[in-house]
Coordinates of C-alpha atoms in Angstrom, one line a residue:
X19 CA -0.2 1.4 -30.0
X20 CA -2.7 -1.4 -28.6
X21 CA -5.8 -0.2 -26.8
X22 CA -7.6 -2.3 -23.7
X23 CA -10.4 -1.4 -21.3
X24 CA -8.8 -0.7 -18.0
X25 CA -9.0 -3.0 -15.5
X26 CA -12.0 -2.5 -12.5
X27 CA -9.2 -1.7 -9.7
X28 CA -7.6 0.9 -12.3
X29 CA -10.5 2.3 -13.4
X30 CA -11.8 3.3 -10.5
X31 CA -8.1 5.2 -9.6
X32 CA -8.1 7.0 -13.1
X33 CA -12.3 8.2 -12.0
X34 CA -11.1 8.8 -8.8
X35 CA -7.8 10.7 -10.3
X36 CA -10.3 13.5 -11.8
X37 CA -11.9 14.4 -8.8
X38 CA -8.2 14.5 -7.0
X39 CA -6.6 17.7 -6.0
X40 CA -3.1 17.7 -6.3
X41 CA -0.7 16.3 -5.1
X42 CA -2.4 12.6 -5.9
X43 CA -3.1 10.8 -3.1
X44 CA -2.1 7.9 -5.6
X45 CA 1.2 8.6 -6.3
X46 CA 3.7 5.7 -4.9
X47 CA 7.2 5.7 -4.1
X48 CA 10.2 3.2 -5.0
X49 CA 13.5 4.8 -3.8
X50 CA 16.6 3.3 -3.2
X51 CA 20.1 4.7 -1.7
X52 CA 22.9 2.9 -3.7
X53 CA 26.7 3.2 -2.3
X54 CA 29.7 2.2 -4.5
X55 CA 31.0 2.6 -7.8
X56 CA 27.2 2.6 -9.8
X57 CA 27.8 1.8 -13.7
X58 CA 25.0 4.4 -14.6
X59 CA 24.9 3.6 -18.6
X60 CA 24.3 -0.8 -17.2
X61 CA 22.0 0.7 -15.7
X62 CA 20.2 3.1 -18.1
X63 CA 19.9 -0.3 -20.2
X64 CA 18.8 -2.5 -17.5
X65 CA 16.2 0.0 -16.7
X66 CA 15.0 0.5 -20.8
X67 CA 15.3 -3.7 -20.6
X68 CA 12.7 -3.9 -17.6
X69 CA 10.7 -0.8 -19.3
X70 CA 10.3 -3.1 -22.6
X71 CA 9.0 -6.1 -20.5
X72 CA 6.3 -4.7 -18.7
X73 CA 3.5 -2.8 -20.8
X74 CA 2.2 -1.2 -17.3
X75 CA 5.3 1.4 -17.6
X76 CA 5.0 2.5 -20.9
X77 CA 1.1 3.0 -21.0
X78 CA -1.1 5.3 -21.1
X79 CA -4.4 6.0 -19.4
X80 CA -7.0 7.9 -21.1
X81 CA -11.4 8.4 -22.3
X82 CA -12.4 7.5 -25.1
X83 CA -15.9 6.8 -26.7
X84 CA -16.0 3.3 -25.7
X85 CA -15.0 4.4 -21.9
X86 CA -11.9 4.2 -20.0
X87 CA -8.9 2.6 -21.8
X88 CA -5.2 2.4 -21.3
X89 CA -3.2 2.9 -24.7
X90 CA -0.1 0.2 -24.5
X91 CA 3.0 2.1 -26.7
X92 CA 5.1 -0.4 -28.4
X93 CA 8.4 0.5 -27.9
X94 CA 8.3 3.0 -24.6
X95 CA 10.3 4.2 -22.6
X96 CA 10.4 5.8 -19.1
X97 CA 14.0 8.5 -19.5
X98 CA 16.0 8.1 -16.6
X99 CA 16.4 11.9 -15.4
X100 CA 20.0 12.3 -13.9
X101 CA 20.0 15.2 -11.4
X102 CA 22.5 17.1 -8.6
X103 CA 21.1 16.1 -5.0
X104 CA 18.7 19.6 -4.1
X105 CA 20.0 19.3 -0.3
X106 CA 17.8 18.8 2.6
X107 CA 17.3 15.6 4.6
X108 CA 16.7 12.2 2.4
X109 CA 13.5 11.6 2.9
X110 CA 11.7 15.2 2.9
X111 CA 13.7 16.0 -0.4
X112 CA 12.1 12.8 -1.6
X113 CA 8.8 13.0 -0.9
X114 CA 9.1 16.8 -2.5
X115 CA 10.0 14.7 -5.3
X116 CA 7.0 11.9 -5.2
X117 CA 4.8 14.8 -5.0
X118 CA 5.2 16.2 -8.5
X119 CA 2.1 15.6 -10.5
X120 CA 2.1 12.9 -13.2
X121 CA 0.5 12.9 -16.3
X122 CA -1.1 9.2 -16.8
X123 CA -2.1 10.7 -20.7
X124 CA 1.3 10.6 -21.1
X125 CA 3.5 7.7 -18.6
X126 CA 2.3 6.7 -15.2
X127 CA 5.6 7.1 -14.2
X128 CA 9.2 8.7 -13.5
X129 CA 12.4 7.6 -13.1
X130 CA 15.4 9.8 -11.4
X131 CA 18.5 9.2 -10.3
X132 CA 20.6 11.8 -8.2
X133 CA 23.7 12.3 -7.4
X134 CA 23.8 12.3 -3.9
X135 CA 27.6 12.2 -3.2
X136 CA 30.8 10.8 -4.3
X137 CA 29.6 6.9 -4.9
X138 CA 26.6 7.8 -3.8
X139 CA 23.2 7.8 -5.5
X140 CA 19.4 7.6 -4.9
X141 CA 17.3 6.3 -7.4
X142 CA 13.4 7.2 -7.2
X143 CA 11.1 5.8 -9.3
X144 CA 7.9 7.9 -8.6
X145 CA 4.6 6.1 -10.1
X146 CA 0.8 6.0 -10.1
X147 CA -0.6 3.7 -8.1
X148 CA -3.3 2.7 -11.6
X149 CA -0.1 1.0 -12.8
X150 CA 1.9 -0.8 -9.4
X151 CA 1.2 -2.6 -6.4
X152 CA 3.6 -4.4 -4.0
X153 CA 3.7 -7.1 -5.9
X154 CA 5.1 -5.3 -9.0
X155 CA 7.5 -3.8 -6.6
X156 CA 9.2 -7.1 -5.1
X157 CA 9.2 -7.7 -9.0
X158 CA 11.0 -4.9 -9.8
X159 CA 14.0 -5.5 -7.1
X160 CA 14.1 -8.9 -8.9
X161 CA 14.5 -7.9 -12.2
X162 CA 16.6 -5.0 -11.9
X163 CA 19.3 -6.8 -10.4
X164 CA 19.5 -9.4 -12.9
X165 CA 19.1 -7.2 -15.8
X166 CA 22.0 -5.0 -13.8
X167 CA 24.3 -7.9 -13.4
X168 CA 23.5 -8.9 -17.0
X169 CA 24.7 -5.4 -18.1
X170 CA 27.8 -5.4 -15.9
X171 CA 29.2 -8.8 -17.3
X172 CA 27.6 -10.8 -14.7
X173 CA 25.0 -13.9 -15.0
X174 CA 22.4 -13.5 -17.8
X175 CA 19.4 -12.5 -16.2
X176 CA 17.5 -15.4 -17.6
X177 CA 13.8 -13.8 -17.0
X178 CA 11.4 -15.6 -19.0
X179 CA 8.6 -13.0 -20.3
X180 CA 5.5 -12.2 -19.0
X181 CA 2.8 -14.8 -19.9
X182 CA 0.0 -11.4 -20.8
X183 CA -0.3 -7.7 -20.1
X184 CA -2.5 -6.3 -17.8
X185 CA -4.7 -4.8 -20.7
X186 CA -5.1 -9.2 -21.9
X187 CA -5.7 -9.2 -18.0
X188 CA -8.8 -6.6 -18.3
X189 CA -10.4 -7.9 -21.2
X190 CA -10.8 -11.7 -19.7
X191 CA -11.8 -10.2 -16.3
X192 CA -14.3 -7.8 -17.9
X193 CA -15.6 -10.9 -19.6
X194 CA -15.9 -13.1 -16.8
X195 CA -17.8 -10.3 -14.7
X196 CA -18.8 -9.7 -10.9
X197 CA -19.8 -12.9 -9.5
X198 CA -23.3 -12.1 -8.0
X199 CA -22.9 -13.9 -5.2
X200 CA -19.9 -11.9 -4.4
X201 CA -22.1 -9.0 -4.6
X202 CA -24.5 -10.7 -2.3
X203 CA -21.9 -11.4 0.5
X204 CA -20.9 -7.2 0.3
X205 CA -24.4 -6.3 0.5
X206 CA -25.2 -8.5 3.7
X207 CA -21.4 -8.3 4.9
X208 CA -21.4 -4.2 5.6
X209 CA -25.2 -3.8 5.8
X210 CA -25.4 -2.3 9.7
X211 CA -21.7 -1.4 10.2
X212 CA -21.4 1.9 11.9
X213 CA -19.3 4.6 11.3
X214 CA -16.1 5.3 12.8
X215 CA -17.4 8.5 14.4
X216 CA -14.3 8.9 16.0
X217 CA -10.3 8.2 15.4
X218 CA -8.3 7.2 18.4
X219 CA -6.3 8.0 20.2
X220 CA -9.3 9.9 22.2
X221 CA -12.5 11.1 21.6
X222 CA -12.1 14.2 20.2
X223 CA -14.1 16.5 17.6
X224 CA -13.2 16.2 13.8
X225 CA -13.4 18.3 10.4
X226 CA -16.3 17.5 8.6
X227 CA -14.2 16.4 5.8
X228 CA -10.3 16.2 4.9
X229 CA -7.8 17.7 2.4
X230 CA -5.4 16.1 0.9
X231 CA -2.4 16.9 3.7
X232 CA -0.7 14.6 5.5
X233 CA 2.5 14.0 7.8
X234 CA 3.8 10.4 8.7
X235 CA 4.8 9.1 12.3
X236 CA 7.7 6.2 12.4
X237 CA 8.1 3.6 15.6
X238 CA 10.0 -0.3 15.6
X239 CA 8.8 -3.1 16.8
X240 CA 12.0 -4.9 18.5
X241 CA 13.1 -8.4 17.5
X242 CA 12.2 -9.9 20.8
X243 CA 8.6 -8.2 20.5
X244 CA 8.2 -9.3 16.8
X245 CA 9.5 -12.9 18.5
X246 CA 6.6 -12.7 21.0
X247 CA 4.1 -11.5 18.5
X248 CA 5.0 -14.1 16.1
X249 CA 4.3 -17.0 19.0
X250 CA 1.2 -15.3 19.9
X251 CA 0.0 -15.9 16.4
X252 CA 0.9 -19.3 16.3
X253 CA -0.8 -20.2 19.7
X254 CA -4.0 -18.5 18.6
X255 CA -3.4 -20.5 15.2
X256 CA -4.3 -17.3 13.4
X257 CA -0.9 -15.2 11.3
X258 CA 0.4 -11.9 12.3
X259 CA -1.4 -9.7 10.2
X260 CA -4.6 -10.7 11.4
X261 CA -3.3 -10.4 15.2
X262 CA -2.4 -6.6 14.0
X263 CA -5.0 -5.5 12.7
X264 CA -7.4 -6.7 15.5
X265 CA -4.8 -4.3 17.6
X266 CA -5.9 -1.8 15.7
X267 CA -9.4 -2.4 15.7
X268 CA -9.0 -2.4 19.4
X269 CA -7.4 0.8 19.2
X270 CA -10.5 2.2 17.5
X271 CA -12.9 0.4 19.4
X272 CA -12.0 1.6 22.2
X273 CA -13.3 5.3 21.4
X274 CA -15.9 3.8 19.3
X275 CA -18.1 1.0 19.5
X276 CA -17.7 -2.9 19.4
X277 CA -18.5 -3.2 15.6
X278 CA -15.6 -1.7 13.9
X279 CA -13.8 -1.9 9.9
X280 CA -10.7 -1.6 9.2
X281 CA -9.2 -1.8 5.4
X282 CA -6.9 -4.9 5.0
X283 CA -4.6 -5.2 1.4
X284 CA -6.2 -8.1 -0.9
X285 CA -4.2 -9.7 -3.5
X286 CA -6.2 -11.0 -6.9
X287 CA -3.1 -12.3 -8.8
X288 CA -4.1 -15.7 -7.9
X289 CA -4.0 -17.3 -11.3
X290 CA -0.7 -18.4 -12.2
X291 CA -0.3 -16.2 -15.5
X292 CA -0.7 -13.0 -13.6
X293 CA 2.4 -13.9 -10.9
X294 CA 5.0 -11.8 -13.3
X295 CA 2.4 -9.0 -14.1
X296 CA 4.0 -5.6 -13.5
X297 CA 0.2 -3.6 -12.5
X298 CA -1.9 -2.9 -9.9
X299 CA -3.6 -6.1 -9.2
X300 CA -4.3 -5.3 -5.4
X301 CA -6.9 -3.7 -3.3
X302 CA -7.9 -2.7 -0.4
X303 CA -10.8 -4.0 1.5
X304 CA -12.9 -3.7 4.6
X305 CA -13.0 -6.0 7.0
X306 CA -15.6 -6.4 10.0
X307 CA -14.1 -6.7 13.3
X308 CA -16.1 -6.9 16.4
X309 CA -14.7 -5.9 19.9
X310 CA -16.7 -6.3 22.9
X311 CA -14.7 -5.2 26.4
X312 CA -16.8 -8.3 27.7
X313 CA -14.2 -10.6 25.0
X314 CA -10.8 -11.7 25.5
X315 CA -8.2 -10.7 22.3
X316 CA -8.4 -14.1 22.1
X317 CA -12.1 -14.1 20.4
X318 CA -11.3 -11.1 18.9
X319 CA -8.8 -12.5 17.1
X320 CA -10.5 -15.7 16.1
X321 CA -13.6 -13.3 14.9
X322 CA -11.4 -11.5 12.8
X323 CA -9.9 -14.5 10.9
X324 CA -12.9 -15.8 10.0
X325 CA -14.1 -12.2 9.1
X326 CA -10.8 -12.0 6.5
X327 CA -11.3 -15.1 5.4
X328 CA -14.9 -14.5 4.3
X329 CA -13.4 -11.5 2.8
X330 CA -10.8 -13.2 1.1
X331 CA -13.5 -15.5 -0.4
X332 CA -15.2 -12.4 -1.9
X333 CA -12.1 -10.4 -2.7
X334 CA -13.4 -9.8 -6.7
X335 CA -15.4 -7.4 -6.1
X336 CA -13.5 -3.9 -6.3
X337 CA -13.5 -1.5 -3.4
X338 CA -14.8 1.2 -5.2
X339 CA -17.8 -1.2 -5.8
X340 CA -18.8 -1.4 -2.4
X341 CA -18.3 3.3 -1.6
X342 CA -21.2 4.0 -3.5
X343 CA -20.2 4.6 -6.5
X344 CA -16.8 7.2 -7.4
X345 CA -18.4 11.0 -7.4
X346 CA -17.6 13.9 -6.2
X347 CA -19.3 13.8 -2.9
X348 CA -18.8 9.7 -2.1
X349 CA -15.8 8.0 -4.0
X350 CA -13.4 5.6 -3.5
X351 CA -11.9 7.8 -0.6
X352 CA -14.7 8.7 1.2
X353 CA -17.8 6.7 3.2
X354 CA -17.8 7.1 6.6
X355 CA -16.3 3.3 7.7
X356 CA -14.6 2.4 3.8
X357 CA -11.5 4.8 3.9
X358 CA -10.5 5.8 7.4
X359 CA -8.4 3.2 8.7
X360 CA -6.0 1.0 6.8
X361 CA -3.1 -1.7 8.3
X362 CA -0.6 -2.8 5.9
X363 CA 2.4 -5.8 7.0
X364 CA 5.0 -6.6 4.6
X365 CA 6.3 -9.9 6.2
X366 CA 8.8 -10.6 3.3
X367 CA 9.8 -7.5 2.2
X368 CA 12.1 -8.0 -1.4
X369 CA 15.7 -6.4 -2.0
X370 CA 17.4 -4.6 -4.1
X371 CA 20.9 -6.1 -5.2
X372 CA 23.2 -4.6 -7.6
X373 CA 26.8 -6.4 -7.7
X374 CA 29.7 -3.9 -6.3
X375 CA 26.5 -1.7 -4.4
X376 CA 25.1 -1.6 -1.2
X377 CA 21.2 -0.9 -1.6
X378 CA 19.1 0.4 1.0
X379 CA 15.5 1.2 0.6
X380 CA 14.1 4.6 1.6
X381 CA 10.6 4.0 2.9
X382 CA 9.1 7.5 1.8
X383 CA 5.8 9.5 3.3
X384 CA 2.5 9.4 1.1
X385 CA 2.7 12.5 -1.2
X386 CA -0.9 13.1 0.4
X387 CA -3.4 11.4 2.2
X388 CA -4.7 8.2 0.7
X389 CA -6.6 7.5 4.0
X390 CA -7.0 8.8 7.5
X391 CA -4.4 6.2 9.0
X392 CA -2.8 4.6 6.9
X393 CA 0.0 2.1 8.8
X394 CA 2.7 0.3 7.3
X395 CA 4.5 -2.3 8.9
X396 CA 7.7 -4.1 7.4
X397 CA 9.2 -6.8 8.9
X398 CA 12.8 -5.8 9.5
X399 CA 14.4 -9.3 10.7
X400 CA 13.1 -10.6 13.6
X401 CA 10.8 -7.2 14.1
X402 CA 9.4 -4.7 11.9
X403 CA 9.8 -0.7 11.2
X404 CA 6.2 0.9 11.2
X405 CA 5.1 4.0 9.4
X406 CA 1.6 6.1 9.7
X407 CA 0.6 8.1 7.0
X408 CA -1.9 10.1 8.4
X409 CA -4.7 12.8 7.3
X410 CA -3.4 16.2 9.3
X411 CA -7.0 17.3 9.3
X412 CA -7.8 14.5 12.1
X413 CA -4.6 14.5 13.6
X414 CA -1.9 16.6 15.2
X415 CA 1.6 14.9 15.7
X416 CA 1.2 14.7 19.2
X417 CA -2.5 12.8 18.6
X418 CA -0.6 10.4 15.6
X419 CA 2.4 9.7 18.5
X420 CA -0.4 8.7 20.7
X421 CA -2.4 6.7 18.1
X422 CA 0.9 4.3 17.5
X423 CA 1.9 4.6 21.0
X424 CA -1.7 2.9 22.2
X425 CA -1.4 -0.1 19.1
X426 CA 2.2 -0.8 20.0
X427 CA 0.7 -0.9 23.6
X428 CA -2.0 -3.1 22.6
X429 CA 0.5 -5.5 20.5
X430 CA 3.0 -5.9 23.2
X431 CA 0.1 -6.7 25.7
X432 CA -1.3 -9.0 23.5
X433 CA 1.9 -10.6 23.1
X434 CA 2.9 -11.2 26.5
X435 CA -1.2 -13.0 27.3
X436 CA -3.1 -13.3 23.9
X437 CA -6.5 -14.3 26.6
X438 CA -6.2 -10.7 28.2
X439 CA -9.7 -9.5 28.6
X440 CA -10.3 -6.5 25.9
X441 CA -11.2 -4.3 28.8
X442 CA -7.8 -4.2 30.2
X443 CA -6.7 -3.3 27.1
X444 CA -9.6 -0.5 26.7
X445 CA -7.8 0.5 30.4
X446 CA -4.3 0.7 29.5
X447 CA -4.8 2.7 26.2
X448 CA -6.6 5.1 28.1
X449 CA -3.2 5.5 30.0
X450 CA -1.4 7.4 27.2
X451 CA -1.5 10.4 26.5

């Protein structure tokens, strides 16, 4: 068994992890509905074959006297648990399932498959977010159908091996440090930002602080919105995501104040070695948007790309870097502006294809709440399905309805005249509800 430091991004989730209640708000979900005539002992050995490749499923995460480490084991392997579908609609039963503590002293993850009906499974690979990210996701989908169709007499799978582990990862980036002018540009980049006092969709009072609870609220954006959205971006030269997120900031700004964050998904694979890296190599960072009703969306917009860009500049330095410090009363969840609200777009979402199968992914609820609002958007052809996770501390359903209702609203408007002034925007969200 080979021992590395962790990593900064995972060891900030395994501090964070001992402070957590549970269920984890770390836990991740990977399901996928599979119809047709599933070869269950291919794929027992495609799943053992992608389980040998990458060390982030077979290690383990742990304190020792030099600090945190995570233990690599040698020969691994994450058991495949076959079970009888419990009942109950697909995705409550499956977020039951994501919710069930894991241990990361022992695996980071678990694998299930059930049998949902005649030719029909779901397989649910529930995992800590210390040892996945999106990236590692679109990965998997890759490699499990060509290990798959390897297994069931189809094209070798041809994957070359991982050019390091993420434990080779942590030793060179521990070496290499925190640039300090990257600490310099966090320092002067959030020094002055206000709290987000309050959460749209309306002024409203608030716990003090949250629990762990959440519920999720679902829309879609329709092709011929995503259409519209997508020439927006182009005529304000800016990409999608960006144009998003400054809808949300709007949404927030409008029971707010002008100076608003929002957490935006960083990538820090970067170097070329770190591209087939199964691991959490992703963060989430906060980025300065600033909405006066005096702008247009236009400005806004063009504020916030060069606010992401700076970020993206600066992206080495973890988040849990810039909270404070991960304690008990201010961690990586907490500060006031860090970890309330978070926009996520999958433009390119990956796919799952087994030969003889029809896969579906199963988007699933958080097991519990990573953030306040935490919004997903997945581009679904031309348009995108959108789920909120959100904290049910600071929300009720009818407030998280509202809360999507007014950034839809905002997007769509947006759309249709990217130069509308941001008051008539502050106007028209004020309409719902």
């Amino acid at each position: 068994m080979r021992a590395f430091p962790q990593t900064f991004e995972q060891e900030a989730l395994w501090i964070a992890e001992q402070f957590m209640p549970d269920p984890s708000p770390f836990l991740e979900t990977w399901a996928q509905y599979l119809a047709g005539p599933l070869d269950v002992p291919a794929l027992e050995r495609a799943l053992a074959a992608l389980v040998g490749r990458h060390a982030a499923l077979r290690t383990r995460f742990e304190l020792d006297d030099t600090g945190a480490v995570q233990r690599i084991d040698p020969a691994g392997t994450v058991p495949l648990e076959r079970l009888p579908w419990p009942g109950g609609d697909l995705h409550d039963t499956l977020r039951r399932a994501g919710r069930r503590p894991l241990d990361l002293t022992v695996s980071p993850a678990r694998l299930t498959l059930y049998d949902y009906a005649p030719d029909e499974h779901v397989l649910l690979l529930q995992i800590h977010h210390i040892a996945v990210d999106d990236a590692s996701l679109a990965l998997l989908d890759h490699e499990l159908s060509a290990l798959y169709t390897e297994e069931t007499g189809g094209e070798p799978a041809k994957l070359t091996p991982p050019a390091l582990t993420l434990g080779e990862h942590a030793v060179r980036a521990r070496a290499a440090g925190i640039a300090p002018q990257d600490l310099a540009f966090w320092a002067g980049y959030l020094d002055g930002a206000p709290p987000l006092t309050h959460l749209p969709p309306r002024i409203r009072p608030a716990a003090a602080r949250r629990g762990p609870d959440c519920d999720c609220v679902r829309a879609t954006v329709p092709a011929g919105l995503g259409r519209a959205v997508r020439a927006a971006a182009r005529t304000l030269r800016t990409t999608p995501h960006v144009l998003m997120s400054a809808c949300t900031a709007v949404t927030a700004a409008a029971v707010n104040g002008e100076d608003i964050v929002i957490g935006i998904p960083v990538s820090r694979r970067g170097e070329p070695d770190l591209d087939d890296v199964f691991g959490c190599l992703t963060d989430l960072l906060p980025v300065r948007f600033q909405v006066p009703a005096r702008a247009t969306f236009a400005e806004v917009c063009a504020a916030a790309k060069r606010s992401s860009l700076d970020v993206l500049r600066h992206r080495q330095v973890p988040y849990a870097m810039l909270g404070g410090g991960v304690t008990r009363t201010r961690g990586v969840l907490s500060g006031e502006h860090l970890g309330r609200i978070c926009l996520v777009l999958d433009e390119i979402p990956s796919r799952l294809t087994l030969p003889g199968l029809r896969c579906e992914r199963v988007y699933v609820a958080g097991a519990s709440a990573k953030f306040d609002w935490l919004q997903y958007v997945v581009a679904d052809g031309e348009g995108w399905n959108v789920r909120a996770d959100y904290a049910t501390d600071y929300f009720t359903a009818d407030e998280a309805v509202d809360m999507l209702q007014q950034w839809l609203t905002a997007l769509s408007t947006a759309a249709d005249d990217p130069h509308v002034p941001v008051r008539t925007l502050f106007d028209r969200l004020a309409e719902i509800g």
